[in-house]
mmCIF file with all atom_site columns, C-alpha atoms and ligand atoms in Angstrom:
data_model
loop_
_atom_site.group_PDB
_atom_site.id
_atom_site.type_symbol
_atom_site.label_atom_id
_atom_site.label_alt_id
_atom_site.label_comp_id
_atom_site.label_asym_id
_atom_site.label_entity_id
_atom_site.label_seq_id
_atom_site.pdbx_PDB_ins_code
_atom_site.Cartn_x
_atom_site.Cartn_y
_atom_site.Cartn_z
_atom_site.occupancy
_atom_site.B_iso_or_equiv
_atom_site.pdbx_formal_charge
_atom_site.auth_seq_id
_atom_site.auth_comp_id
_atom_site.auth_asym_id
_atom_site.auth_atom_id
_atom_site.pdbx_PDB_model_num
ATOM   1   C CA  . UNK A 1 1   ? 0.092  -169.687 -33.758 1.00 49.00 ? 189 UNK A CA  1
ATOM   2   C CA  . UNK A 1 2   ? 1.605  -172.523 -35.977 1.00 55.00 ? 190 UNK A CA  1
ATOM   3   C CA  . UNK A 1 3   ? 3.903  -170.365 -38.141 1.00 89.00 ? 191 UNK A CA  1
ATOM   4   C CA  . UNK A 1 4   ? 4.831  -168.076 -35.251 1.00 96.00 ? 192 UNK A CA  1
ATOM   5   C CA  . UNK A 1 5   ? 8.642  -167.261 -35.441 1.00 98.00 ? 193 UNK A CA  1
ATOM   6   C CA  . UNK A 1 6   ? 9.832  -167.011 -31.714 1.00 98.00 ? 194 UNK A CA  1
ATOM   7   C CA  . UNK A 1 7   ? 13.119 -164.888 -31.963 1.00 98.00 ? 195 UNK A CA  1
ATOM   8   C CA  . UNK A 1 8   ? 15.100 -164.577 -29.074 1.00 98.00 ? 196 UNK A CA  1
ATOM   9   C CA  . UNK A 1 9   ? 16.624 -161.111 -28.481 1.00 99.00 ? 197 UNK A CA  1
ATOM   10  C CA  . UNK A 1 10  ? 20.207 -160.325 -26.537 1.00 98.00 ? 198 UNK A CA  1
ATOM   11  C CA  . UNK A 1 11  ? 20.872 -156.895 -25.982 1.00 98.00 ? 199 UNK A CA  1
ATOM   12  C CA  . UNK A 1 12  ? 24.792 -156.581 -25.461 1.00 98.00 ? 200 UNK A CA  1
ATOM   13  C CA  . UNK A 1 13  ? 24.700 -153.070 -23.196 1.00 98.00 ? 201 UNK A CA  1
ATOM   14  C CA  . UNK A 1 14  ? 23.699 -153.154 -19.432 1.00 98.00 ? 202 UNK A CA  1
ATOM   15  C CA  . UNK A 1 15  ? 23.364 -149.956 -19.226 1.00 97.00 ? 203 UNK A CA  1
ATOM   16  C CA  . UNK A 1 16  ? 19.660 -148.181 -18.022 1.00 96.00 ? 204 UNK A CA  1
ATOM   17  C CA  . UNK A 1 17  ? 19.737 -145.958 -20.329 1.00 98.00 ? 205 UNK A CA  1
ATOM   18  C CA  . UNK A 1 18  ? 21.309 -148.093 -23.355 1.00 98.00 ? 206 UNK A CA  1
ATOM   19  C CA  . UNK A 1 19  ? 20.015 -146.984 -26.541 1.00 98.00 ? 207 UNK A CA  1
ATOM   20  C CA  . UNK A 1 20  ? 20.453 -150.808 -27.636 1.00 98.00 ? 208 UNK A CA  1
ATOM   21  C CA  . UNK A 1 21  ? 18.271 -151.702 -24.996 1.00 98.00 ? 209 UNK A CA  1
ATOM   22  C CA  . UNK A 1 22  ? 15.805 -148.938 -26.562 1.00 98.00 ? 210 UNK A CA  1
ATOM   23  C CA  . UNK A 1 23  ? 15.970 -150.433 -29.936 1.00 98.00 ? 211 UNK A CA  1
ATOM   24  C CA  . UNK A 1 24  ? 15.012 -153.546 -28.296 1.00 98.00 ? 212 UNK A CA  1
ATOM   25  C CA  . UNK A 1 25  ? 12.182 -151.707 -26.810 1.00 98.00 ? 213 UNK A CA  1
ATOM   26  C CA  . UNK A 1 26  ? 10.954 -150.670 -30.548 1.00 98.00 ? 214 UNK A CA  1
ATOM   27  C CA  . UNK A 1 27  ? 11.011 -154.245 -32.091 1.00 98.00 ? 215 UNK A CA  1
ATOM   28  C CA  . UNK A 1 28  ? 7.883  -155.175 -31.589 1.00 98.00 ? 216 UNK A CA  1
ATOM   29  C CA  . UNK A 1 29  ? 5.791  -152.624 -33.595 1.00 98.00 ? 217 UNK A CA  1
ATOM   30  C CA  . UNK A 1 30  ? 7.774  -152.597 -36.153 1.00 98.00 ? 218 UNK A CA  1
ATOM   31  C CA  . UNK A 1 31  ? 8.467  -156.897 -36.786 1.00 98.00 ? 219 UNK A CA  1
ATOM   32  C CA  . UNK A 1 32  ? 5.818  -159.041 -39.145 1.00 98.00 ? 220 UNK A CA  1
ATOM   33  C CA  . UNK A 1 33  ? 2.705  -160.195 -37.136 1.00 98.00 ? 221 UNK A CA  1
ATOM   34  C CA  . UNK A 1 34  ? 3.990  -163.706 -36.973 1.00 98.00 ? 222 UNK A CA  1
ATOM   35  C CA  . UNK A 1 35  ? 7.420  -163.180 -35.596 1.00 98.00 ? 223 UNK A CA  1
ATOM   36  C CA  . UNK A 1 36  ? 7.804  -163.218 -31.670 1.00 98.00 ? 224 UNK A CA  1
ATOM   37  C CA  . UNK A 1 37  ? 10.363 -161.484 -29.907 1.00 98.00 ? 225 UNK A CA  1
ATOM   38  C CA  . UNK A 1 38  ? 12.062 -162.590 -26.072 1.00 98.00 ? 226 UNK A CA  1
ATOM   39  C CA  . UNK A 1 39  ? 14.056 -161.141 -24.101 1.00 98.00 ? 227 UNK A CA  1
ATOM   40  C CA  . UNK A 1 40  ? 17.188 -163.019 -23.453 1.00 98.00 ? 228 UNK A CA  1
ATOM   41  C CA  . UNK A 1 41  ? 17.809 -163.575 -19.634 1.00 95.00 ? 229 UNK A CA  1
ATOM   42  C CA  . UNK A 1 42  ? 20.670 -160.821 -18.453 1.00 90.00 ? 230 UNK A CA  1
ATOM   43  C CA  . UNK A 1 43  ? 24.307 -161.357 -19.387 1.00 97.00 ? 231 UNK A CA  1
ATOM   44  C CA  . UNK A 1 44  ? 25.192 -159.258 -16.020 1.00 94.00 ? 232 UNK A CA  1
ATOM   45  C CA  . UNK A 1 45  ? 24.875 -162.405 -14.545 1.00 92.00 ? 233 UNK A CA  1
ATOM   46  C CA  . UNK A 1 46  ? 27.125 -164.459 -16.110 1.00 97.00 ? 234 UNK A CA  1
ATOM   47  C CA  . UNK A 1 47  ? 30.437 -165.048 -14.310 1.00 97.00 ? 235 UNK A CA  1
ATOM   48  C CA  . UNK A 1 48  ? 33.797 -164.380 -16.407 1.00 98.00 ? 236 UNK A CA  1
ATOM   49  C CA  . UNK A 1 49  ? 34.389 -167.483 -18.758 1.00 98.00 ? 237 UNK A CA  1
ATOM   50  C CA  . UNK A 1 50  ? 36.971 -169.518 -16.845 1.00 98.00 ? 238 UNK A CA  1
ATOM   51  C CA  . UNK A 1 51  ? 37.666 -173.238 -17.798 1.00 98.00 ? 239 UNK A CA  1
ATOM   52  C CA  . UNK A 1 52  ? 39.081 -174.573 -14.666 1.00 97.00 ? 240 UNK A CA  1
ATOM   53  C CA  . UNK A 1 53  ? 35.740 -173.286 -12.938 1.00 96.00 ? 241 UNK A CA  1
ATOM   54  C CA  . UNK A 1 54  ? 34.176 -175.009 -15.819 1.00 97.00 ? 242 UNK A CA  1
ATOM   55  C CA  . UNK A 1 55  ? 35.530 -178.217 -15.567 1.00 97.00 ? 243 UNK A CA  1
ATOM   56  C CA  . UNK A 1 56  ? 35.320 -177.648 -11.169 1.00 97.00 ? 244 UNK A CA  1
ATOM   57  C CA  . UNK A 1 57  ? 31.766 -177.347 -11.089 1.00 95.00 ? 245 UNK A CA  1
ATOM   58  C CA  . UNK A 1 58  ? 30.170 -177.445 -14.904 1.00 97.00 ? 246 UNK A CA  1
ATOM   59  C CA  . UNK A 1 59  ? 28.483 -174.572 -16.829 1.00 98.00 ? 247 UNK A CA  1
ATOM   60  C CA  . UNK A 1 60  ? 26.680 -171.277 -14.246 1.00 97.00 ? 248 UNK A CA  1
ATOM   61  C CA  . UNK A 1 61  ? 23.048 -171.124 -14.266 1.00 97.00 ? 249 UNK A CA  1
ATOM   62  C CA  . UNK A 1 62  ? 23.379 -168.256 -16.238 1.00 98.00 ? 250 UNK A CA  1
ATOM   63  C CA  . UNK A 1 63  ? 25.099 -170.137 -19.029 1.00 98.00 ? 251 UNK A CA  1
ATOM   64  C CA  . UNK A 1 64  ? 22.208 -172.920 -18.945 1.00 98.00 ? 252 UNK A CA  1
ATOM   65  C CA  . UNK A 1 65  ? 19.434 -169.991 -18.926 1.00 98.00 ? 253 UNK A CA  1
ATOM   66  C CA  . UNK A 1 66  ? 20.730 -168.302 -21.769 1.00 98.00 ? 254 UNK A CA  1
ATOM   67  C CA  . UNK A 1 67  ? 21.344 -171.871 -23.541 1.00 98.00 ? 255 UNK A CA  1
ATOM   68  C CA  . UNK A 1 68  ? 17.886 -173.121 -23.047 1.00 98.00 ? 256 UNK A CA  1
ATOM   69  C CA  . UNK A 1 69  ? 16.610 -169.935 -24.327 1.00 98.00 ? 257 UNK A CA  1
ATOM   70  C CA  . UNK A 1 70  ? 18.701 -169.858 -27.527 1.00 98.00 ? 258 UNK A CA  1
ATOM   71  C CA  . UNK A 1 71  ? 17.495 -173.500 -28.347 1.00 98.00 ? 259 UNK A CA  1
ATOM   72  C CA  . UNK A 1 72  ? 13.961 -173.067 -27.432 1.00 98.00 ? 260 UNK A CA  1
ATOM   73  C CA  . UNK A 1 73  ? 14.218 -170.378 -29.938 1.00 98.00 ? 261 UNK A CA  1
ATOM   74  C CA  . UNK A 1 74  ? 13.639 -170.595 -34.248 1.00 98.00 ? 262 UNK A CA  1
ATOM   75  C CA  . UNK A 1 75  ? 16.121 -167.652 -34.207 1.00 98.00 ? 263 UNK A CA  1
ATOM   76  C CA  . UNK A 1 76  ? 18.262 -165.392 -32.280 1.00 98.00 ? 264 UNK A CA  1
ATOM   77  C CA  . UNK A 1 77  ? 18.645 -161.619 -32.817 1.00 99.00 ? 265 UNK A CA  1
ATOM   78  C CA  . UNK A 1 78  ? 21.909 -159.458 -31.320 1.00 99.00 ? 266 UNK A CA  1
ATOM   79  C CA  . UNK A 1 79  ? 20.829 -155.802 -30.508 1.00 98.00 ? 267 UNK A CA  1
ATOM   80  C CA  . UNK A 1 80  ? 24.216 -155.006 -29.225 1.00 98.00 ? 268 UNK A CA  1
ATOM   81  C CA  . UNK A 1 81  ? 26.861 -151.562 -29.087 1.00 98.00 ? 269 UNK A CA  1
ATOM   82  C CA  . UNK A 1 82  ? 30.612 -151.628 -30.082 1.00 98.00 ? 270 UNK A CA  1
ATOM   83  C CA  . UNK A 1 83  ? 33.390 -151.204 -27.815 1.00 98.00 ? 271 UNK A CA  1
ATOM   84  C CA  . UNK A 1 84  ? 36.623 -150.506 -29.257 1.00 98.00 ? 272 UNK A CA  1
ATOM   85  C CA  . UNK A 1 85  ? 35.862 -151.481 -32.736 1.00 97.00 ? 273 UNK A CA  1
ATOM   86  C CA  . UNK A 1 86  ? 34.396 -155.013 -31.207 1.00 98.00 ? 274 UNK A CA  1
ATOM   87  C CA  . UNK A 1 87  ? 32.314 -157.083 -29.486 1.00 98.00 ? 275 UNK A CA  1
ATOM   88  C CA  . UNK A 1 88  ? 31.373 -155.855 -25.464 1.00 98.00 ? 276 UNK A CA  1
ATOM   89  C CA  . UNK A 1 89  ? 32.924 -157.923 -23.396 1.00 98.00 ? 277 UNK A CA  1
ATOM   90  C CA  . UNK A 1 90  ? 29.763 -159.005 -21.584 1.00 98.00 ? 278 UNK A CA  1
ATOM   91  C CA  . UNK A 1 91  ? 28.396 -160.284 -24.427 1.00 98.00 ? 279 UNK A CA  1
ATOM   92  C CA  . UNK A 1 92  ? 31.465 -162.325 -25.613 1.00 98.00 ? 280 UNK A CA  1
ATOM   93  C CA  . UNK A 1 93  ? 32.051 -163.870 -22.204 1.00 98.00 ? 281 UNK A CA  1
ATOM   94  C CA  . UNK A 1 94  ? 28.268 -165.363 -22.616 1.00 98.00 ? 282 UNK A CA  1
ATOM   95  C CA  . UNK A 1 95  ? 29.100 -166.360 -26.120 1.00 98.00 ? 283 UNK A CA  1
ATOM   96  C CA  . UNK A 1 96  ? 32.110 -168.186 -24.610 1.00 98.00 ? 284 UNK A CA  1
ATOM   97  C CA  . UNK A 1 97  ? 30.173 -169.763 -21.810 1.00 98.00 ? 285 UNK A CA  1
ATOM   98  C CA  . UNK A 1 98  ? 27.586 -171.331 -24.267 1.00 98.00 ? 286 UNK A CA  1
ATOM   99  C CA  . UNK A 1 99  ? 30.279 -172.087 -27.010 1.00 98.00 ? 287 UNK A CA  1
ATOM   100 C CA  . UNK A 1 100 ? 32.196 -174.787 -24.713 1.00 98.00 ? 288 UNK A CA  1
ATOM   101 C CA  . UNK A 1 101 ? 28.160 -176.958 -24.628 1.00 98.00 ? 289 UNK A CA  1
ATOM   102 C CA  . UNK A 1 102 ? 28.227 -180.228 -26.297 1.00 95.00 ? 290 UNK A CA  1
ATOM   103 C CA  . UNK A 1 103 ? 25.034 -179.326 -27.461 1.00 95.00 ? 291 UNK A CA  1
ATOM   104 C CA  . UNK A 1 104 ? 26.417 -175.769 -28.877 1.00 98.00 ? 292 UNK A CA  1
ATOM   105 C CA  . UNK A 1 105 ? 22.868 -173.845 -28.918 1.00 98.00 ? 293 UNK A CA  1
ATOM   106 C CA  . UNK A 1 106 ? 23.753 -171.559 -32.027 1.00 98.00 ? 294 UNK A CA  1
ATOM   107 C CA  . UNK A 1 107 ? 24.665 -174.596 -34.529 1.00 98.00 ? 295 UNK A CA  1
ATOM   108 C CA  . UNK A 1 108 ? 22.248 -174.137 -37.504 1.00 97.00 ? 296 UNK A CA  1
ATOM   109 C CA  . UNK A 1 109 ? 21.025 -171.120 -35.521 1.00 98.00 ? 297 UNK A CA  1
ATOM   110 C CA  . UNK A 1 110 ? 19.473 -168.193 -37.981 1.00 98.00 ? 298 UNK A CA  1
ATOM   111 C CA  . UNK A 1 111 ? 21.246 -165.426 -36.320 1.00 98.00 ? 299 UNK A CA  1
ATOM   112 C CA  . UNK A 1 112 ? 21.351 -161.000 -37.331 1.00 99.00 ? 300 UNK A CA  1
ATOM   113 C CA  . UNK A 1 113 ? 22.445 -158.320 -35.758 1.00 98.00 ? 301 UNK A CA  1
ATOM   114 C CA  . UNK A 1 114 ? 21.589 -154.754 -35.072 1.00 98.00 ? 302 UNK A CA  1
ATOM   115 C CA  . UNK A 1 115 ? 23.636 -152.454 -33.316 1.00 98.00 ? 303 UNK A CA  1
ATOM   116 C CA  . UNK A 1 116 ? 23.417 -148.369 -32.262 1.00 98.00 ? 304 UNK A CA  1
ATOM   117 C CA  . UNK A 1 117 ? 26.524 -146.628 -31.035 1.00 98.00 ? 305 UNK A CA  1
ATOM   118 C CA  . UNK A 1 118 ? 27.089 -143.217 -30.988 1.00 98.00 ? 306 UNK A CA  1
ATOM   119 C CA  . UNK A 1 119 ? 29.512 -142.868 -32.981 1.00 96.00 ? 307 UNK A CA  1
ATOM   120 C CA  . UNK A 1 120 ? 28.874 -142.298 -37.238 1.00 96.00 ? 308 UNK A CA  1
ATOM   121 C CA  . UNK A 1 121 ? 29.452 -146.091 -38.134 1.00 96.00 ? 309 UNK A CA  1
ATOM   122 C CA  . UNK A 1 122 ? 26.879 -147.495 -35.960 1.00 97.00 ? 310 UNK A CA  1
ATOM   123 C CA  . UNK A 1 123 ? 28.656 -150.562 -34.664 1.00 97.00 ? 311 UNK A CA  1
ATOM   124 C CA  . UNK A 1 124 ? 30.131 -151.671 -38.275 1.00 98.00 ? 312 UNK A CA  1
ATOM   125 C CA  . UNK A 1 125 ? 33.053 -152.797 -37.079 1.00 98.00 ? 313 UNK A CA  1
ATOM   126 C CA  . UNK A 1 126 ? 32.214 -155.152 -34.317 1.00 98.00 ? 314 UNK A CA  1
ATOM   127 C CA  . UNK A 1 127 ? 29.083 -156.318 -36.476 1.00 98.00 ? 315 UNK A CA  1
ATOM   128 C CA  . UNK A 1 128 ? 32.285 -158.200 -38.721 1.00 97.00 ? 316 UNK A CA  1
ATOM   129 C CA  . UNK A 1 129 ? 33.743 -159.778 -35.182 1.00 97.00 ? 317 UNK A CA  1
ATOM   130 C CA  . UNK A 1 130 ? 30.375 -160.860 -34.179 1.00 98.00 ? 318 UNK A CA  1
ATOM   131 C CA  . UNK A 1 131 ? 30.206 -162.394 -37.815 1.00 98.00 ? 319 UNK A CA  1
ATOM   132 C CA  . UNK A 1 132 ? 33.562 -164.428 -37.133 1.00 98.00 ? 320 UNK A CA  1
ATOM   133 C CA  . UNK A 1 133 ? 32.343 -165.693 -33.905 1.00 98.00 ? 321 UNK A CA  1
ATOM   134 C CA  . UNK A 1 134 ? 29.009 -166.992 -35.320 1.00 98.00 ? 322 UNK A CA  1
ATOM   135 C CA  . UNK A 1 135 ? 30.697 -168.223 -38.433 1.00 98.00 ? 323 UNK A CA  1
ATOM   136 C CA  . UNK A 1 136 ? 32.908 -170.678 -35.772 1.00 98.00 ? 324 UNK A CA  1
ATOM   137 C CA  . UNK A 1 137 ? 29.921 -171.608 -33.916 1.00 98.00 ? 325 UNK A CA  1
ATOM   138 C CA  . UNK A 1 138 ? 28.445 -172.833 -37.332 1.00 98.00 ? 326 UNK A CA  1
ATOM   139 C CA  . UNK A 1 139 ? 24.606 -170.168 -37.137 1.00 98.00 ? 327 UNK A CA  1
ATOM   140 C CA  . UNK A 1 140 ? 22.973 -169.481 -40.085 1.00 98.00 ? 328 UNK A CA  1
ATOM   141 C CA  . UNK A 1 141 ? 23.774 -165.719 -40.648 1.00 98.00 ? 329 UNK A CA  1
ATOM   142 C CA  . UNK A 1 142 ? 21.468 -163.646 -41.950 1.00 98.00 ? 330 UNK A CA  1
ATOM   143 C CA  . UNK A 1 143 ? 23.384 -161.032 -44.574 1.00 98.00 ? 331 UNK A CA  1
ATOM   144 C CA  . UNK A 1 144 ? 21.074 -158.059 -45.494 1.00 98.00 ? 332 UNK A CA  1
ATOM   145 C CA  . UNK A 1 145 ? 20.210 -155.497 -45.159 1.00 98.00 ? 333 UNK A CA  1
ATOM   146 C CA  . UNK A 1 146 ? 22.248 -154.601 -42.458 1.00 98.00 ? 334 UNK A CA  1
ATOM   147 C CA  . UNK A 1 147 ? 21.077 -151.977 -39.538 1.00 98.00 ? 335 UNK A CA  1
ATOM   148 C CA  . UNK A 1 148 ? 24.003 -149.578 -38.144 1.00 98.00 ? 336 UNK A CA  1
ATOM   149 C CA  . UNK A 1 149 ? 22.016 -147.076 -36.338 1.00 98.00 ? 337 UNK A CA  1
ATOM   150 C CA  . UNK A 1 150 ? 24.873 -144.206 -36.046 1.00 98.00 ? 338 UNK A CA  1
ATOM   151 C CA  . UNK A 1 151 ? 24.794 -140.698 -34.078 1.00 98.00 ? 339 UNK A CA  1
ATOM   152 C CA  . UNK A 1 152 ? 22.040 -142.861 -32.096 1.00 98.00 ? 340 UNK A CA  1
ATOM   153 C CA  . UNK A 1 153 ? 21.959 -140.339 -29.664 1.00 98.00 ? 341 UNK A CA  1
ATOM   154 C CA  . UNK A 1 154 ? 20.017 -138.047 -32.211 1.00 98.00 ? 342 UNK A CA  1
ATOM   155 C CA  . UNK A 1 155 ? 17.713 -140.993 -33.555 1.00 98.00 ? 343 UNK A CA  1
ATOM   156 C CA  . UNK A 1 156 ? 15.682 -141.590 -29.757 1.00 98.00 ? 344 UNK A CA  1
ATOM   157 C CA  . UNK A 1 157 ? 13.854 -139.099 -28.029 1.00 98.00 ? 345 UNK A CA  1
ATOM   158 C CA  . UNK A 1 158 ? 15.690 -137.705 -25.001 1.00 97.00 ? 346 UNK A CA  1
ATOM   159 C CA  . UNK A 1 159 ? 13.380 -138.170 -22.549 1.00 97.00 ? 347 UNK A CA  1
ATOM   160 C CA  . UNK A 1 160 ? 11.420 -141.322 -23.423 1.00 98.00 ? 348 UNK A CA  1
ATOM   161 C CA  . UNK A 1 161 ? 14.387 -143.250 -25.192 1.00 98.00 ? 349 UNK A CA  1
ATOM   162 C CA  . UNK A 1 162 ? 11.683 -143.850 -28.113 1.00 98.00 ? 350 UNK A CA  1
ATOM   163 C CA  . UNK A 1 163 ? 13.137 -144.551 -31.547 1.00 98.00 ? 351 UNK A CA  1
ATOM   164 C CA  . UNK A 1 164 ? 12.106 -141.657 -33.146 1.00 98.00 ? 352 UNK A CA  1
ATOM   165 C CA  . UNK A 1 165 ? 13.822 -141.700 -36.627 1.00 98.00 ? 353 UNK A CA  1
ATOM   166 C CA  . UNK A 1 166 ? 11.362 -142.287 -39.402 1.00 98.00 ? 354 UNK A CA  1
ATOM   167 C CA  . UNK A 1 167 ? 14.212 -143.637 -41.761 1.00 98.00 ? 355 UNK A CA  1
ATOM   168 C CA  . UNK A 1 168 ? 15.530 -146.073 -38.662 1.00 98.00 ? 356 UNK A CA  1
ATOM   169 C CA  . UNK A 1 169 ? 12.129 -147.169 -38.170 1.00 98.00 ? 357 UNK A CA  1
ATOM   170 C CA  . UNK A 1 170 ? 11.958 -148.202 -41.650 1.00 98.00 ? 358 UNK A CA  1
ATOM   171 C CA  . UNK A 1 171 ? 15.209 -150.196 -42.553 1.00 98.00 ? 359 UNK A CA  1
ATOM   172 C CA  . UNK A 1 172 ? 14.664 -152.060 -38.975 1.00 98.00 ? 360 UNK A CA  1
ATOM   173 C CA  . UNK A 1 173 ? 10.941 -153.147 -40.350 1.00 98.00 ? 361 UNK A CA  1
ATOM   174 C CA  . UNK A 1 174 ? 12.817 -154.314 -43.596 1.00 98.00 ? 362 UNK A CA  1
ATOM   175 C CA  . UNK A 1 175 ? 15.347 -156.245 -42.076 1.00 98.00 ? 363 UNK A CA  1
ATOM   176 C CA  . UNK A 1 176 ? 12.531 -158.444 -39.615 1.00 98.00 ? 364 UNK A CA  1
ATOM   177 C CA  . UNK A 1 177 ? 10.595 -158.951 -42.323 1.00 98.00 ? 365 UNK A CA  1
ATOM   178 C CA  . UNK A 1 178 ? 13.512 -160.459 -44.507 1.00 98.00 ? 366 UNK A CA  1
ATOM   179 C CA  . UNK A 1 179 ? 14.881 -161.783 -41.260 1.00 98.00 ? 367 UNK A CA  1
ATOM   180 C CA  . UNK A 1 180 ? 11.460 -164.089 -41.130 1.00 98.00 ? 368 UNK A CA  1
ATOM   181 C CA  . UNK A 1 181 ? 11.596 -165.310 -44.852 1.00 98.00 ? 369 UNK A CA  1
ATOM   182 C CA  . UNK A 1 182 ? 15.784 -166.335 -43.653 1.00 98.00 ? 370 UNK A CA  1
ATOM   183 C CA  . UNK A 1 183 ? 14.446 -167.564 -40.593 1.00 98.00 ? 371 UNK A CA  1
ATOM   184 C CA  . UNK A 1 184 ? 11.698 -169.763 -42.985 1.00 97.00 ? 372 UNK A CA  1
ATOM   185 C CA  . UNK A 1 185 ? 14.436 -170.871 -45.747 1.00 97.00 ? 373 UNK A CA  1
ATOM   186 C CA  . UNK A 1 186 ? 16.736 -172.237 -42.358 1.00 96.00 ? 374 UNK A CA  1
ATOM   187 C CA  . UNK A 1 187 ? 14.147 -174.052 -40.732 1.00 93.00 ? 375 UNK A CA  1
ATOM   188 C CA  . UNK A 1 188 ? 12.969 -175.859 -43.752 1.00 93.00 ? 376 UNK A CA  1
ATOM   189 C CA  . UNK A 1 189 ? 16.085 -176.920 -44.918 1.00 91.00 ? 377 UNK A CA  1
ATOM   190 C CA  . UNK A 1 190 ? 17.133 -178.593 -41.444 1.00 89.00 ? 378 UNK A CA  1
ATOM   191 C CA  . UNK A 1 191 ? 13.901 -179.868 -41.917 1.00 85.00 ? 379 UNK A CA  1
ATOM   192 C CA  . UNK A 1 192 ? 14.758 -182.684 -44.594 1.00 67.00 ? 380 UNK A CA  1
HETATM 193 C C1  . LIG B 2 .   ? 34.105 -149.225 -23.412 1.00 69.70 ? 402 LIG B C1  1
HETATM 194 C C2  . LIG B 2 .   ? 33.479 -148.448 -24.543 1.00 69.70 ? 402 LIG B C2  1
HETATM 195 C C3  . LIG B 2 .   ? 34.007 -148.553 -25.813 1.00 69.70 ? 402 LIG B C3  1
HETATM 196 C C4  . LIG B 2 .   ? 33.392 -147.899 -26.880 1.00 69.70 ? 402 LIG B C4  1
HETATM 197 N N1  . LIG B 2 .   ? 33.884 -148.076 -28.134 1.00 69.70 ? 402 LIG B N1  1
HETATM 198 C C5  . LIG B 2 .   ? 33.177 -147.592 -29.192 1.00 69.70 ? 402 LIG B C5  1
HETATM 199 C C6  . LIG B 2 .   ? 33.552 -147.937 -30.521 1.00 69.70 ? 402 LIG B C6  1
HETATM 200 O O1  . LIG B 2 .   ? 34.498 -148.666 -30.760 1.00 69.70 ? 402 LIG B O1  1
HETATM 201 N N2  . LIG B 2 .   ? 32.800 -147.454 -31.540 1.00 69.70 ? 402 LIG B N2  1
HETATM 202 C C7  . LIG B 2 .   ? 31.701 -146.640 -31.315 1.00 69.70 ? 402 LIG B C7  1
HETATM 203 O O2  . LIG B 2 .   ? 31.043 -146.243 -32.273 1.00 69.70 ? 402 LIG B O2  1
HETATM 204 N N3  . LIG B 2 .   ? 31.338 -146.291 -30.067 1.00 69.70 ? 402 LIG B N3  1
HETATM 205 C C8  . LIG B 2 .   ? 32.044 -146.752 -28.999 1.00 69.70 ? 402 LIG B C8  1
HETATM 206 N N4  . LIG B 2 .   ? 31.667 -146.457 -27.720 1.00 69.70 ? 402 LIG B N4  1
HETATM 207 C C9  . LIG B 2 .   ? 30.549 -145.509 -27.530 1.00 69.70 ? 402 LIG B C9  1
HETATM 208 C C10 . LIG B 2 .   ? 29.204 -146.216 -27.654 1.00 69.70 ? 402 LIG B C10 1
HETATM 209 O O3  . LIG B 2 .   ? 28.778 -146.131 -28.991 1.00 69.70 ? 402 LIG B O3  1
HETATM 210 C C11 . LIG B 2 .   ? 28.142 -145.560 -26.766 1.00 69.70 ? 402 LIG B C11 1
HETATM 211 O O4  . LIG B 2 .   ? 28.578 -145.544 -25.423 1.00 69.70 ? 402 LIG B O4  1
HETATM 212 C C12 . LIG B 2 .   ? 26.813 -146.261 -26.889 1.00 69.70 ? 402 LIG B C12 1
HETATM 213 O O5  . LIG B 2 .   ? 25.818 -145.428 -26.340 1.00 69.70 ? 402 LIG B O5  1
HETATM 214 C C13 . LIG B 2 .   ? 26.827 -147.623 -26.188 1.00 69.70 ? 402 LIG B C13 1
HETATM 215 O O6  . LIG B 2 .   ? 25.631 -148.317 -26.409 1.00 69.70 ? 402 LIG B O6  1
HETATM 216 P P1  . LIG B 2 .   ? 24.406 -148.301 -25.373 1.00 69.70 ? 402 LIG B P1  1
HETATM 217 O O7  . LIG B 2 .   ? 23.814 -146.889 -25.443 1.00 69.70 ? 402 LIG B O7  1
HETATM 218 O O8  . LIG B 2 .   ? 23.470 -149.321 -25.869 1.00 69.70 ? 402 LIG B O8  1
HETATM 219 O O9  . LIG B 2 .   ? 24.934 -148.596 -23.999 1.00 69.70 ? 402 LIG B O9  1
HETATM 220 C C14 . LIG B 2 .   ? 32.266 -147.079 -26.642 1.00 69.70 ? 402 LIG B C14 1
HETATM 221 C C15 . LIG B 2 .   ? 31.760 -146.976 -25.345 1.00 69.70 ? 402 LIG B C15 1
HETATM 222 C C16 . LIG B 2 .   ? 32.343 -147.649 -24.315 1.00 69.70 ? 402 LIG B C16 1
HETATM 223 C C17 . LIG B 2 .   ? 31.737 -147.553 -22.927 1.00 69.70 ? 402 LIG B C17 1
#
């Protein structure tokens, strides 16, 4: 498809039974028909961020994977939990990796974020970090509406993980849909 929007999805939590991983999961069904979404490679792979290994042997595979991905792609999306009021630190150390490119994949990158914690503020307060870090690296960042799925352990089904909250559902269909008109406005203007 000509217009298709391929939108690259990294899910900050490695864990199996992640409910950011689940939201991941619902994307799909609930995103416009021309808007794509792929799975970033895993972030479990990535060694810790260390510049003397750097400069020693160049960038990990990892690093280059998730690179390549981020440029092949019109725009990324961060489905991602907070830890201690930030960022995890598996998803930062890949930010780090990719920062240090010449070719820095998330310049003029439209970017958003969604995040599910269980907690009542739904990630707020690392969705603001995450802002700072993609200000630096110079992305296009999408504003709103923004998703904070709180209490998420009440808003997935138990057994199947399924997103099951109607009202969830509904702001997460919003925000793709606005997310793709962003995505549109971006492209266009890079385009002249
Ligand atoms: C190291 C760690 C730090 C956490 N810090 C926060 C926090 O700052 N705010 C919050 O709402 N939840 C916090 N939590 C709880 C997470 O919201 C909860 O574990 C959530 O399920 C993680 O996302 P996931 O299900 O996608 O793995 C923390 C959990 C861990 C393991």
């Amino acid at each position: 498809m000509a217009d298709q929007l391929n939108v690259l999805v990294i899910c900050g939590s490695l864990r199996k039974g992640s409910y950011n991983a689940a939201l991941t999961r619902a994307l799909p069904a609930l995103a416009p028909p021309e808007m794509k979404l792929i799975t970033a490679p895993p972030l479990g792979d990535f060694p810790l961020y260390n510049a003397d290994v750097q400069e020693a042997s160049g960038f990990p595979a990892a690093a280059e994977k998730l690179a390549a991905a981020i440029r092949a792609a019109d725009a990324v999306l961060f489905v991602t939990p907070e830890y201690n009021w930030s960022m995890p630190g598996v998803l930062k150390n890949a930010i780090d990796w990719v920062s240090r490119m010449k070719d820095q994949p998330f310049k003029d990158k439209p970017v958003a974020i969604q995040s599910c914690s269980q907690g009542p503020l739904g990630g707020a307060r690392m969705q603001y970090h995450w802002r700072m870090s993609m200000t630096f690296l110079a992305a296009f960042i999408f504003g709103t509406p923004e998703i904070f799925v709180g209490q998420a352990q009440t808003k997935f089904d138990k057994d199947t993980l399924e997103l099951s909250d109607q009202p969830t559902k509904d702001i997460v269909k919003t925000q793709l849909a606005v997310f793709a008109k962003f995505i549109k406005r971006m492209k266009a203007a890079t385009a002249i």
